[in-house]
mmCIF file of C-alpha atoms in Angstrom:
data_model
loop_
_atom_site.group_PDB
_atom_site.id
_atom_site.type_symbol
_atom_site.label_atom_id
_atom_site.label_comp_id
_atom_site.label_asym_id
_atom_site.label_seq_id
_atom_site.Cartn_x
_atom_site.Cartn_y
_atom_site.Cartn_z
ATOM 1 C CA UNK E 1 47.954 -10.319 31.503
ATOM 2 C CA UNK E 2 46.449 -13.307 29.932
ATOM 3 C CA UNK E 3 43.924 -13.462 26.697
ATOM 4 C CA UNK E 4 41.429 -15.654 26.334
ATOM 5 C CA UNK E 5 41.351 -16.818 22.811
ATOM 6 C CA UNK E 6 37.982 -17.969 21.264
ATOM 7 C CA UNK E 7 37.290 -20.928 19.202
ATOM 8 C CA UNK E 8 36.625 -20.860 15.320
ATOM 9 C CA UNK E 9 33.732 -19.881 14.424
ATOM 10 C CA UNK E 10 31.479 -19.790 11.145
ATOM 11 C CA UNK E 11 28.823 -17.179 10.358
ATOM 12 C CA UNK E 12 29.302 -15.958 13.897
ATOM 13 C CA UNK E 13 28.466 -19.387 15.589
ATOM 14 C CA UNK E 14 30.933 -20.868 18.126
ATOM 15 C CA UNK E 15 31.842 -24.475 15.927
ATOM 16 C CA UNK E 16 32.939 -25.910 19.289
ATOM 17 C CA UNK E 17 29.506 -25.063 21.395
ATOM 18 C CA UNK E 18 27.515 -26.175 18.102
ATOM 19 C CA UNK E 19 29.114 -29.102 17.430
ATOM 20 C CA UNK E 20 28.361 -30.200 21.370
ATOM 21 C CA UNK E 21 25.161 -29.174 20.771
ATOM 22 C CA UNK E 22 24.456 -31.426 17.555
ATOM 23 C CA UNK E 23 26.384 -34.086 19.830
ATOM 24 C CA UNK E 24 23.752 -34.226 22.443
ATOM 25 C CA UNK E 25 20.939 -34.022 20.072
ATOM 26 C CA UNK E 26 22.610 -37.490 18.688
ATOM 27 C CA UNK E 27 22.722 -38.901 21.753
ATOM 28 C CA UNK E 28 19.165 -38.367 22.635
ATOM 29 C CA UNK E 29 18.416 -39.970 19.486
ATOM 30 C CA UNK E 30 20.492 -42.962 20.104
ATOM 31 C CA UNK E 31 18.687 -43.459 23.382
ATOM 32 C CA UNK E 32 15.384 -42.896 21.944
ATOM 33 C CA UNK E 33 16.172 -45.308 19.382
ATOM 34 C CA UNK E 34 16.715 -48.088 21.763
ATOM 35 C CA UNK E 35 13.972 -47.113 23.714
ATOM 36 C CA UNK E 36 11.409 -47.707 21.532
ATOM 37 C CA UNK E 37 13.341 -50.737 20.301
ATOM 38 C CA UNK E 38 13.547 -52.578 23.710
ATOM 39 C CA UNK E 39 9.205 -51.603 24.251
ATOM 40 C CA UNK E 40 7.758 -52.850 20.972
ATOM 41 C CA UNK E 41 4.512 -54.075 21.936
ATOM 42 C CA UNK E 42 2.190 -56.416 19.804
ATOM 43 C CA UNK E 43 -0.082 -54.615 17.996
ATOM 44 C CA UNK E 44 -3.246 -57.032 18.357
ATOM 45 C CA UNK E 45 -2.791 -57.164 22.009
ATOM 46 C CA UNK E 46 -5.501 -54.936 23.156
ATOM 47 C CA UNK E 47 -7.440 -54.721 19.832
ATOM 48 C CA UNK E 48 -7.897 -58.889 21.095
ATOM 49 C CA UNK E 49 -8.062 -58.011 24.604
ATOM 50 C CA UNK E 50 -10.900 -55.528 23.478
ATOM 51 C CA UNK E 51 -12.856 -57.760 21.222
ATOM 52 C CA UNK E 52 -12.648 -60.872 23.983
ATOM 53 C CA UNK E 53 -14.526 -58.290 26.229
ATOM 54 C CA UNK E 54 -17.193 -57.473 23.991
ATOM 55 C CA UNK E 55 -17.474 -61.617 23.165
ATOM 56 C CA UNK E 56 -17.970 -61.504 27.002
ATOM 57 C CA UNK E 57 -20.347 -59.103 27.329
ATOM 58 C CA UNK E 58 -22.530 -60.082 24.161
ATOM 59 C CA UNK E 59 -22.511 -63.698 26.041
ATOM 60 C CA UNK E 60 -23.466 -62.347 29.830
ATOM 61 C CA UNK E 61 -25.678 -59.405 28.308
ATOM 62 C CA UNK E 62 -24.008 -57.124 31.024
ATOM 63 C CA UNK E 63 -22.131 -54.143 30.663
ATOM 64 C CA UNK E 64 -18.859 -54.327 33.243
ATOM 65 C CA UNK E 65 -17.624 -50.741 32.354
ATOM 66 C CA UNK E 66 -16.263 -48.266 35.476
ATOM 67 C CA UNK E 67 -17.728 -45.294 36.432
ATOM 68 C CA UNK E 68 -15.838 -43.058 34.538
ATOM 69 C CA UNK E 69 -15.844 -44.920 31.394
ATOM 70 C CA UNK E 70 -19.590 -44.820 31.606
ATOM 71 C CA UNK E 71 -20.115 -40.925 32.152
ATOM 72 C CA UNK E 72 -18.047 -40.404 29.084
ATOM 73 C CA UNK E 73 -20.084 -42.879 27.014
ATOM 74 C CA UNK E 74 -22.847 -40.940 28.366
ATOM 75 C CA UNK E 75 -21.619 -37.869 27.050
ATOM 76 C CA UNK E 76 -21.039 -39.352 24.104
ATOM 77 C CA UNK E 77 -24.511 -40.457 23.146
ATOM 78 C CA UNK E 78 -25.902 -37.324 24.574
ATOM 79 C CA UNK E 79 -23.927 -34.805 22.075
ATOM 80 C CA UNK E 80 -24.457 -37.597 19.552
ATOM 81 C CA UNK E 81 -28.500 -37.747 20.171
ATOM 82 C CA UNK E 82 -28.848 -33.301 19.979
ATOM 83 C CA UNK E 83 -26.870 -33.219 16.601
ATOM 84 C CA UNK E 84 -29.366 -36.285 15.214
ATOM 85 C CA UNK E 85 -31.986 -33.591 16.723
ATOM 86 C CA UNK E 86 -30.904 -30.784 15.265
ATOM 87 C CA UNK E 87 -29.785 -32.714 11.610
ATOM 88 C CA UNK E 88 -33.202 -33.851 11.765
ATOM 89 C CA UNK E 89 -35.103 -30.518 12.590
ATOM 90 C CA UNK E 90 -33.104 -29.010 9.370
ATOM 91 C CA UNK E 91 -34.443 -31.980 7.467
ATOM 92 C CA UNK E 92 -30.576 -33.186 6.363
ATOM 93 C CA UNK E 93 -30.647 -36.530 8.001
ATOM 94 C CA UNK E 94 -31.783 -39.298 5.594
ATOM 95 C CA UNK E 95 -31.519 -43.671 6.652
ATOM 96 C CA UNK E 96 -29.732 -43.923 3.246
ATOM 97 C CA UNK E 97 -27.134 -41.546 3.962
ATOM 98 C CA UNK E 98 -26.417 -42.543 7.361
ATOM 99 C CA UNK E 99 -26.385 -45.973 6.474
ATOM 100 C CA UNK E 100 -23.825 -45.231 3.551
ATOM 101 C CA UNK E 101 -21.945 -43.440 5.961
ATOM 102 C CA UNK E 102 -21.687 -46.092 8.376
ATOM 103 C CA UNK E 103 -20.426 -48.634 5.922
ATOM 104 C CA UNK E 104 -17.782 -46.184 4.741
ATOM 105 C CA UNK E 105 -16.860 -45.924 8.842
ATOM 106 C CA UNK E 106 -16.442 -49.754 8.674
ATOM 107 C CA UNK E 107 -14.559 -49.994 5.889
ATOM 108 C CA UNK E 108 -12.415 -47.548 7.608
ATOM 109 C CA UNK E 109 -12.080 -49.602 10.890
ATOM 110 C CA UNK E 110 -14.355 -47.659 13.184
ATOM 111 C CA UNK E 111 -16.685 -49.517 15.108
ATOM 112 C CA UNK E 112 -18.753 -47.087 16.427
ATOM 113 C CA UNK E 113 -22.253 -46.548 14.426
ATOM 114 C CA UNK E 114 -22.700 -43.176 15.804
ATOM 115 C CA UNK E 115 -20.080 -41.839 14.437
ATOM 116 C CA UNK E 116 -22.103 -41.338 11.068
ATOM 117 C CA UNK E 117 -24.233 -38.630 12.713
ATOM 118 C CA UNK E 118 -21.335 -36.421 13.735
ATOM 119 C CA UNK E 119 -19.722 -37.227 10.280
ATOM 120 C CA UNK E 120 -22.572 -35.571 8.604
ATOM 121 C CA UNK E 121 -23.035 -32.937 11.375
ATOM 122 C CA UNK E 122 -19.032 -32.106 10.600
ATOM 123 C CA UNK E 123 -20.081 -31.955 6.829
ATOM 124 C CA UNK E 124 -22.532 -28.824 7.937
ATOM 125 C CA UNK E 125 -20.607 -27.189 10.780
ATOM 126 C CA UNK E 126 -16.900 -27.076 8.512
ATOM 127 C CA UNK E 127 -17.966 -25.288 5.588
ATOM 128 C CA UNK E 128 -19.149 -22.300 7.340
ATOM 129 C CA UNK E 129 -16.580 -22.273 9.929
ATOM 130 C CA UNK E 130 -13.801 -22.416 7.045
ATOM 131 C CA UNK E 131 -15.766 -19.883 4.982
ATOM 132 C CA UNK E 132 -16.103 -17.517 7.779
ATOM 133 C CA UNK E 133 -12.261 -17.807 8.420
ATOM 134 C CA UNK E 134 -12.070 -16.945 4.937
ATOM 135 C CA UNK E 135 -14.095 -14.341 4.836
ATOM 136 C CA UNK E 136 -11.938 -12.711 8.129
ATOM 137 C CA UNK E 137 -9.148 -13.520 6.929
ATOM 138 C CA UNK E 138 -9.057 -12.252 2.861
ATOM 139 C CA UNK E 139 -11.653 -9.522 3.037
ATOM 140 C CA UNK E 140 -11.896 -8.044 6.902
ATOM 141 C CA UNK E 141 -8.303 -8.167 7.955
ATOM 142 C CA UNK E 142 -6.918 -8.049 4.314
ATOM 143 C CA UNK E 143 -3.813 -10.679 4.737
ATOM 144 C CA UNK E 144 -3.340 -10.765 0.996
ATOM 145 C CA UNK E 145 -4.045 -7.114 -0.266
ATOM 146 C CA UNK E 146 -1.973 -8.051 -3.500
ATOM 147 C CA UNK E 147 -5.025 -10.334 -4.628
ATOM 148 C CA UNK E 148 -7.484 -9.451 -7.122
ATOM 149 C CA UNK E 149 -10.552 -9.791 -6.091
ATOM 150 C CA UNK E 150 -11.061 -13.175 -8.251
ATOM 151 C CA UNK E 151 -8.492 -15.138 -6.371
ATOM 152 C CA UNK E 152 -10.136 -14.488 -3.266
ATOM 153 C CA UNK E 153 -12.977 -15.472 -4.328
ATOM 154 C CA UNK E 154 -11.745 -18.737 -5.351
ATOM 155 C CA UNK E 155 -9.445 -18.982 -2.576
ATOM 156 C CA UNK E 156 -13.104 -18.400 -0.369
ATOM 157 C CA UNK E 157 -14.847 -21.246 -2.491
ATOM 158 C CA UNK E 158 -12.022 -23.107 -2.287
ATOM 159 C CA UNK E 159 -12.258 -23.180 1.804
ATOM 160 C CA UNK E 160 -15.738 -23.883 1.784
ATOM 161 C CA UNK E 161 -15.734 -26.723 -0.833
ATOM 162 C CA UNK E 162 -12.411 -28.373 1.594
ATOM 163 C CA UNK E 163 -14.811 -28.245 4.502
ATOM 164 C CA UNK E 164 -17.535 -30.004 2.786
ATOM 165 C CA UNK E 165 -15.214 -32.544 1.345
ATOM 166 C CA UNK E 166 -12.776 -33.403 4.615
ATOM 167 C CA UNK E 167 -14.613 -35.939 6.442
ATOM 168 C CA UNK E 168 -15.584 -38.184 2.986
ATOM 169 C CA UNK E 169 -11.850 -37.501 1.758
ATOM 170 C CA UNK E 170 -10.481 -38.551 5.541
ATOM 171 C CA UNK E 171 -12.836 -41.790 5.362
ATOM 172 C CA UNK E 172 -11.937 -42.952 1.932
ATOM 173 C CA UNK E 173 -7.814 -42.479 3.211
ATOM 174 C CA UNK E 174 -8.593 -44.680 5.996
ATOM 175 C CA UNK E 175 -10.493 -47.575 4.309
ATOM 176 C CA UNK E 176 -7.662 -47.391 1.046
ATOM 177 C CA UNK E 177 -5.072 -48.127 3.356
ATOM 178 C CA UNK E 178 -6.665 -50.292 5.161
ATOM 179 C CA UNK E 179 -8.122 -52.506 2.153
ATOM 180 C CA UNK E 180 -4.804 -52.528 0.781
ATOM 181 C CA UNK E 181 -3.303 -54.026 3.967
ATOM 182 C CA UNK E 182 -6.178 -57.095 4.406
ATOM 183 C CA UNK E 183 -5.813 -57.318 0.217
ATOM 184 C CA UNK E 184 -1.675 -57.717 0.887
ATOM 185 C CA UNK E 185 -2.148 -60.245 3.507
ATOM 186 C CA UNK E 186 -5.504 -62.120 2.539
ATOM 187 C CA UNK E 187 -3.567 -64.960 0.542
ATOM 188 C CA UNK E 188 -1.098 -65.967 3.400
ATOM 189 C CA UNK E 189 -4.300 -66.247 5.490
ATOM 190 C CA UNK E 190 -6.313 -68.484 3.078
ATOM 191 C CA UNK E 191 -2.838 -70.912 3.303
ATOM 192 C CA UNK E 192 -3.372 -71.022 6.964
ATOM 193 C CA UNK E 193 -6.755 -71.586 7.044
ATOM 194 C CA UNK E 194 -6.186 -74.749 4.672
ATOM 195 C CA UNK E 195 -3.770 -75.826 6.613
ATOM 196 C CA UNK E 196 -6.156 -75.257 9.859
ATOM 197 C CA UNK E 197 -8.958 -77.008 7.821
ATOM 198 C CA UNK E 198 -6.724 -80.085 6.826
ATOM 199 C CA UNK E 199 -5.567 -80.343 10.712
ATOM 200 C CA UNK E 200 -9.375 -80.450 11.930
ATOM 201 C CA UNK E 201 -9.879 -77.402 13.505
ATOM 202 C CA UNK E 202 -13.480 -76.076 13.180
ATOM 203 C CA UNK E 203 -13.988 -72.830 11.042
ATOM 204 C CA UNK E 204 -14.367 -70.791 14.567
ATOM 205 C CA UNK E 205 -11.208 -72.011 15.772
ATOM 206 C CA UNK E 206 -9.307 -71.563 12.079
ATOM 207 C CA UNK E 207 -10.211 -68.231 12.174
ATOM 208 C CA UNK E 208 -9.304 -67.387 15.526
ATOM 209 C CA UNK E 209 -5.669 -69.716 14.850
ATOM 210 C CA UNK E 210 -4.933 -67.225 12.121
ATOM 211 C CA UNK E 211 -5.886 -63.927 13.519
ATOM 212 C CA UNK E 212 -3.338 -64.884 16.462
ATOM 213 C CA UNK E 213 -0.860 -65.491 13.676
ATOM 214 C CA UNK E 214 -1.279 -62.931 11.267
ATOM 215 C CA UNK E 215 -1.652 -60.655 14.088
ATOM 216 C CA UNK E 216 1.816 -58.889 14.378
ATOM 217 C CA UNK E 217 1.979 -58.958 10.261
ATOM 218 C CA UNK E 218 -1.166 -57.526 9.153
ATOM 219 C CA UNK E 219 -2.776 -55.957 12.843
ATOM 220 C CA UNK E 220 -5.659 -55.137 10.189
ATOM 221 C CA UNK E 221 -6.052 -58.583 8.953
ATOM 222 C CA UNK E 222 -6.022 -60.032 12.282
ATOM 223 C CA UNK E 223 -8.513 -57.587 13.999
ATOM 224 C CA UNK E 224 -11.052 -58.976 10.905
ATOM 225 C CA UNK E 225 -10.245 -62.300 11.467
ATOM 226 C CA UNK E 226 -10.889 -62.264 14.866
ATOM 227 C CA UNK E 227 -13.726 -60.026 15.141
ATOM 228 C CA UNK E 228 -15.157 -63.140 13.274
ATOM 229 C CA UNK E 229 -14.274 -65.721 15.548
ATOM 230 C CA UNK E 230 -15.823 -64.044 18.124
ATOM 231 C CA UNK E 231 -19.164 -63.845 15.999
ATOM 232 C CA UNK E 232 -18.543 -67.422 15.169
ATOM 233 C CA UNK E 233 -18.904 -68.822 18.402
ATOM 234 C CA UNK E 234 -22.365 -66.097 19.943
ATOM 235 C CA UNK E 235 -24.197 -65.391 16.657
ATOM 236 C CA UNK E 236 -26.920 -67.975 15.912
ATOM 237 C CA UNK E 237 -26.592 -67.717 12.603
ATOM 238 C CA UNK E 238 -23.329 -68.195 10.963
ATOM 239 C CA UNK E 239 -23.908 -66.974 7.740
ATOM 240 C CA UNK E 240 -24.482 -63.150 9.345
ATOM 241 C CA UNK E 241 -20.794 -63.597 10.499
ATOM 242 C CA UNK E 242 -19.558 -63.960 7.220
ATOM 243 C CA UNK E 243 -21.821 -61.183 6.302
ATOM 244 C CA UNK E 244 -20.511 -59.011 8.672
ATOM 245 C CA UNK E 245 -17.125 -59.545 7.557
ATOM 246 C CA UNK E 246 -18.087 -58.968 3.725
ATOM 247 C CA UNK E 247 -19.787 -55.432 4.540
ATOM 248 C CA UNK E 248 -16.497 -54.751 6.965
ATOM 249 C CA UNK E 249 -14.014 -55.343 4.227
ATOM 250 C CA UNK E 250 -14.542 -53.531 0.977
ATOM 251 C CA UNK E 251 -12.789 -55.883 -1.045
ATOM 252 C CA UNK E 252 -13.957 -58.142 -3.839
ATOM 253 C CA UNK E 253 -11.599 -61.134 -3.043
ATOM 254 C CA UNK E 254 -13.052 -61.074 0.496
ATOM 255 C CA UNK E 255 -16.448 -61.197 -0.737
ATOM 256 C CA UNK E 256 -15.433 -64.261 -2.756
ATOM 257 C CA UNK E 257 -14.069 -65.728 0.222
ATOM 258 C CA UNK E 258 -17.504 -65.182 2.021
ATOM 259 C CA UNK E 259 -19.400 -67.083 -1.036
ATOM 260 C CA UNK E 260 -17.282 -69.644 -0.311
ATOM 261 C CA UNK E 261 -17.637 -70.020 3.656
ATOM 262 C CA UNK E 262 -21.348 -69.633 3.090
ATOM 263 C CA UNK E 263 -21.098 -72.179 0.561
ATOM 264 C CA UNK E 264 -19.457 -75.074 2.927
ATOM 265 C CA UNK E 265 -21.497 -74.165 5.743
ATOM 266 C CA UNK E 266 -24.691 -74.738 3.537
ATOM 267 C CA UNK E 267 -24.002 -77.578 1.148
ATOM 268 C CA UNK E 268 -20.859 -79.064 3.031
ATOM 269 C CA UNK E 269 -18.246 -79.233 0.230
ATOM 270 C CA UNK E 270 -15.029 -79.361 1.697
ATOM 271 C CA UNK E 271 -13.563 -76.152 2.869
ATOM 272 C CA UNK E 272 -10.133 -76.816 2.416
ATOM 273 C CA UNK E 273 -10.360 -77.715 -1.685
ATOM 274 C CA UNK E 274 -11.362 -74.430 -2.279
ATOM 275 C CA UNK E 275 -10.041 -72.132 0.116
ATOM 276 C CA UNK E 276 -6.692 -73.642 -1.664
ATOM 277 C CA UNK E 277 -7.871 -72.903 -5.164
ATOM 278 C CA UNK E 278 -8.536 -69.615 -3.394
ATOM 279 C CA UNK E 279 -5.472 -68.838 -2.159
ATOM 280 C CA UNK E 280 -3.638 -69.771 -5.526
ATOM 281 C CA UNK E 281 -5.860 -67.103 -7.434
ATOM 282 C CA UNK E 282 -5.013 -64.586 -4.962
ATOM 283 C CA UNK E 283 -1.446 -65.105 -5.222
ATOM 284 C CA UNK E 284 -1.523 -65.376 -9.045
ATOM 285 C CA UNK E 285 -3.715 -61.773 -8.411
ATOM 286 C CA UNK E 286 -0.878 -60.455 -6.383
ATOM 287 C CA UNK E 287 1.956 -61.362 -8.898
ATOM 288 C CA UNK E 288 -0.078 -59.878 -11.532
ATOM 289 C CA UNK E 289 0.083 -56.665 -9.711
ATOM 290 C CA UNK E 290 3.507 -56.699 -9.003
ATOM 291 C CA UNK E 291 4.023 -57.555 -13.051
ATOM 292 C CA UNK E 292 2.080 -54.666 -13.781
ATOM 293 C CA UNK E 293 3.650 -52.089 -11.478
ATOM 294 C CA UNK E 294 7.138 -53.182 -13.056
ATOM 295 C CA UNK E 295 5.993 -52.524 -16.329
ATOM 296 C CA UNK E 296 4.949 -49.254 -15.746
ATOM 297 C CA UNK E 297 7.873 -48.337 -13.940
ATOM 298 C CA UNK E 298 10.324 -47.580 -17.452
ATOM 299 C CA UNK E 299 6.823 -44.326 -18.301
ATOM 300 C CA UNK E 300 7.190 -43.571 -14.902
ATOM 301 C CA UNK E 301 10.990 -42.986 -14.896
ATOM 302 C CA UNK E 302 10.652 -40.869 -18.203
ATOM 303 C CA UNK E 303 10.271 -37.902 -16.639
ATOM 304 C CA UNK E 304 13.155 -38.053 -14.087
ATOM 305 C CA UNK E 305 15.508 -39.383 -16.133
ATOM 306 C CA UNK E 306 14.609 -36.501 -19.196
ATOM 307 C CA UNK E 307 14.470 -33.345 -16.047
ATOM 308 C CA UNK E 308 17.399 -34.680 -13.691
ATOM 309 C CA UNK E 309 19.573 -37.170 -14.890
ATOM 310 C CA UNK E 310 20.425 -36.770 -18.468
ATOM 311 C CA UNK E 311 21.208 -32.842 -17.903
ATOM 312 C CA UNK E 312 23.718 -33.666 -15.310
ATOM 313 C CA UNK E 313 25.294 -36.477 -18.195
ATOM 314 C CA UNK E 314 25.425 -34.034 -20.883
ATOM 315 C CA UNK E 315 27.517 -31.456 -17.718
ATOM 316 C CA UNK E 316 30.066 -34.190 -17.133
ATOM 317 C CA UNK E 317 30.856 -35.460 -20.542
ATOM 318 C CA UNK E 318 30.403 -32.361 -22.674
ATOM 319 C CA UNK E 319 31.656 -29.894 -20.119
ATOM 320 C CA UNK E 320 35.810 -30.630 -20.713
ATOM 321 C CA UNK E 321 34.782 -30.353 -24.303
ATOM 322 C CA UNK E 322 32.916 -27.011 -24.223
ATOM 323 C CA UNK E 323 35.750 -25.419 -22.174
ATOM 324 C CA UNK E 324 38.279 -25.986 -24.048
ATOM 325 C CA UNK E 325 36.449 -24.837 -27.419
ATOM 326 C CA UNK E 326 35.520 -21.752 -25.006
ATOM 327 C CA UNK E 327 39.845 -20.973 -24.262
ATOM 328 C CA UNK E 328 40.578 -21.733 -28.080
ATOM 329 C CA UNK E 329 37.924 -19.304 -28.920
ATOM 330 C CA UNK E 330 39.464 -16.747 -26.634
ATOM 331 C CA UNK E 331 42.793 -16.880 -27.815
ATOM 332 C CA UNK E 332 44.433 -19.077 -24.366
ATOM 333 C CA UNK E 333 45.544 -21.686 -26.455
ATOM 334 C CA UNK E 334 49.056 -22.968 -26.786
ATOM 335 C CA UNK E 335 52.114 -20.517 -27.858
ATOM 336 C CA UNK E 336 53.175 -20.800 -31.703
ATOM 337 C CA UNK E 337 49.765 -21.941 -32.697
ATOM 338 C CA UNK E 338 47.918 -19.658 -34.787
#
């Protein structure tokens, strides 16, 4: 009669069939990991691809979009046009706040204008969706009976404040990241567009050099850069390009940088001069930063170093000590002594 006998186990779990199971699991990883290693793809492919289309279609004043793509656009401007409607039957929609609200959607990297009307629609509709969650949730189905009727309150207020506050909060996220990407990569792309000035290119062509370069770097940066190429070489006048690019970009140094473009273009001082003198501020900016975030870094490690690491110093070199006073105290120490 033979007996099977089973492998160790801990807690009840077979080690063998979990340890083959955590083994697979690592595999898949491993292959995933070379996967996406082997099909990185450049990020300002199609964000160029895309803006080259619309150059092309700004230029031919046709529209070359399928079928399908068109229906959805459709759609789009049809659910867009009956919440302007209905904003505007309420008497909510004002030109000031969709215009601010547009900006903020640029600074954020989102091209499309209508976008503002469903931004202030979402203000309206999330509120009162998340309050009448609330309102189920705390006071018809009871899921905290343990509250006092303050906290749910608050916890009600709370829900209704969040929904007003989401979209503007989700904006801001996406424009602070994004102006500190163009701010971290705006002084490598002044040096390349002195050395594009000093090699003849035209101011077109410089910008379009360095959005190609900078494009795997800073994707942001290069998307900017290009989008103002492309203006460059349709708009008739120049100076809105830069524009643009100053209301895209909420960033001070970039509005310097559009002073100065305008600047050339108009009086013809030489663009390379002071895109350098430029690009020497900005990096003196930039090391300033850095200077500053180092010397704020001893504060910041205060609190650590008080909560986490000096308890676990005091363990390790007082411990020893405090045992043996604790056995001398309870009579374990050698024999003959005392």
């Amino acid at each position: 009669m033979t007996s099977t006998q089973a492998g160790p186990t801990l807690l009840g779990v077979d080690l063998l069939l979990l340890g083959t199971m955590l083994a697979g699991v690592a595999a898949m990883a491993v292959l995933f990991a070379i996967y996406a290693a082997l099909t990185v793809r450049d990020p300002m492919a199609r964000r160029v691809q895309a803006l080259n289309a619309r150059r092309e279609e700004l230029k031919t004043g046709l529209i070359r979009q399928s079928a399908k793509k068109r229906q959805r656009v459709a759609r789009g401007s049809e659910t867009t046009d009956r919440m302007k409607d209905k904003l505007q039957t309420m008497k909510v929609l004002q030109e000031s706040q969709v215009s601010e609200i547009q900006q903020k959607l640029a600074h954020a990297g989102i091209r499309n204008k209508d976008m503002a009307v469903m931004v202030i629609f979402a203000r309206m509709v999330l509120p009162a969706v998340l309050g009448f969650c609330g309102i189920i949730a705390l006071y018809w189905i009871g899921l905290f009976p343990e509250w006092s009727s303050f906290r749910r309150f608050m916890t009600f207020a709370g829900l209704v404040v969040a929904g007003y506050k989401a979209p503007e909060l989700y904006l801001k996220n996406l424009a602070t990241k994004r102006t500190k990407a163009i701010q971290k990569g705006l002084p490598d792309a002044l040096d390349l567009l002195v050395i594009c000035a000093e090699a003849g290119l035209t101011v077109d062509a410089a910008f379009g050099r360095v959005a190609r370069e900078l494009g795997r770097a800073y994707p942001e940066l290069g998307e900017e850069f290009a989008l103002t190429a492309i203006e460059l070489s349709f708009l008739t006048e120049r100076r809105q390009a830069f524009e643009n690019l100053a209301y895209r970009v909420n960033l001070d140094a970039m509005r310097g940088v559009v002073t100065t473009m305008i600047q050339t273009e108009r009086y013809g001082t030489p663009l390379a001069s002071a895109l350098r003198v430029l690009a020497a501020e900005f990096r003196s900016t930039r090391m300033l930063r850095a200077e500053e975030k180092a010397a704020r870094l001893p504060a910041i490690m205060t609190v650590p170093l008080i909560l986490f690491i000096l308890p676990v110093l005091f363990i390790v070199i007082l411990g020893p000590a405090a045992c043996s006073i604790a056995d001398a105290f309870a009579g374990d120490g050698p024999p003959g002594s005392g």
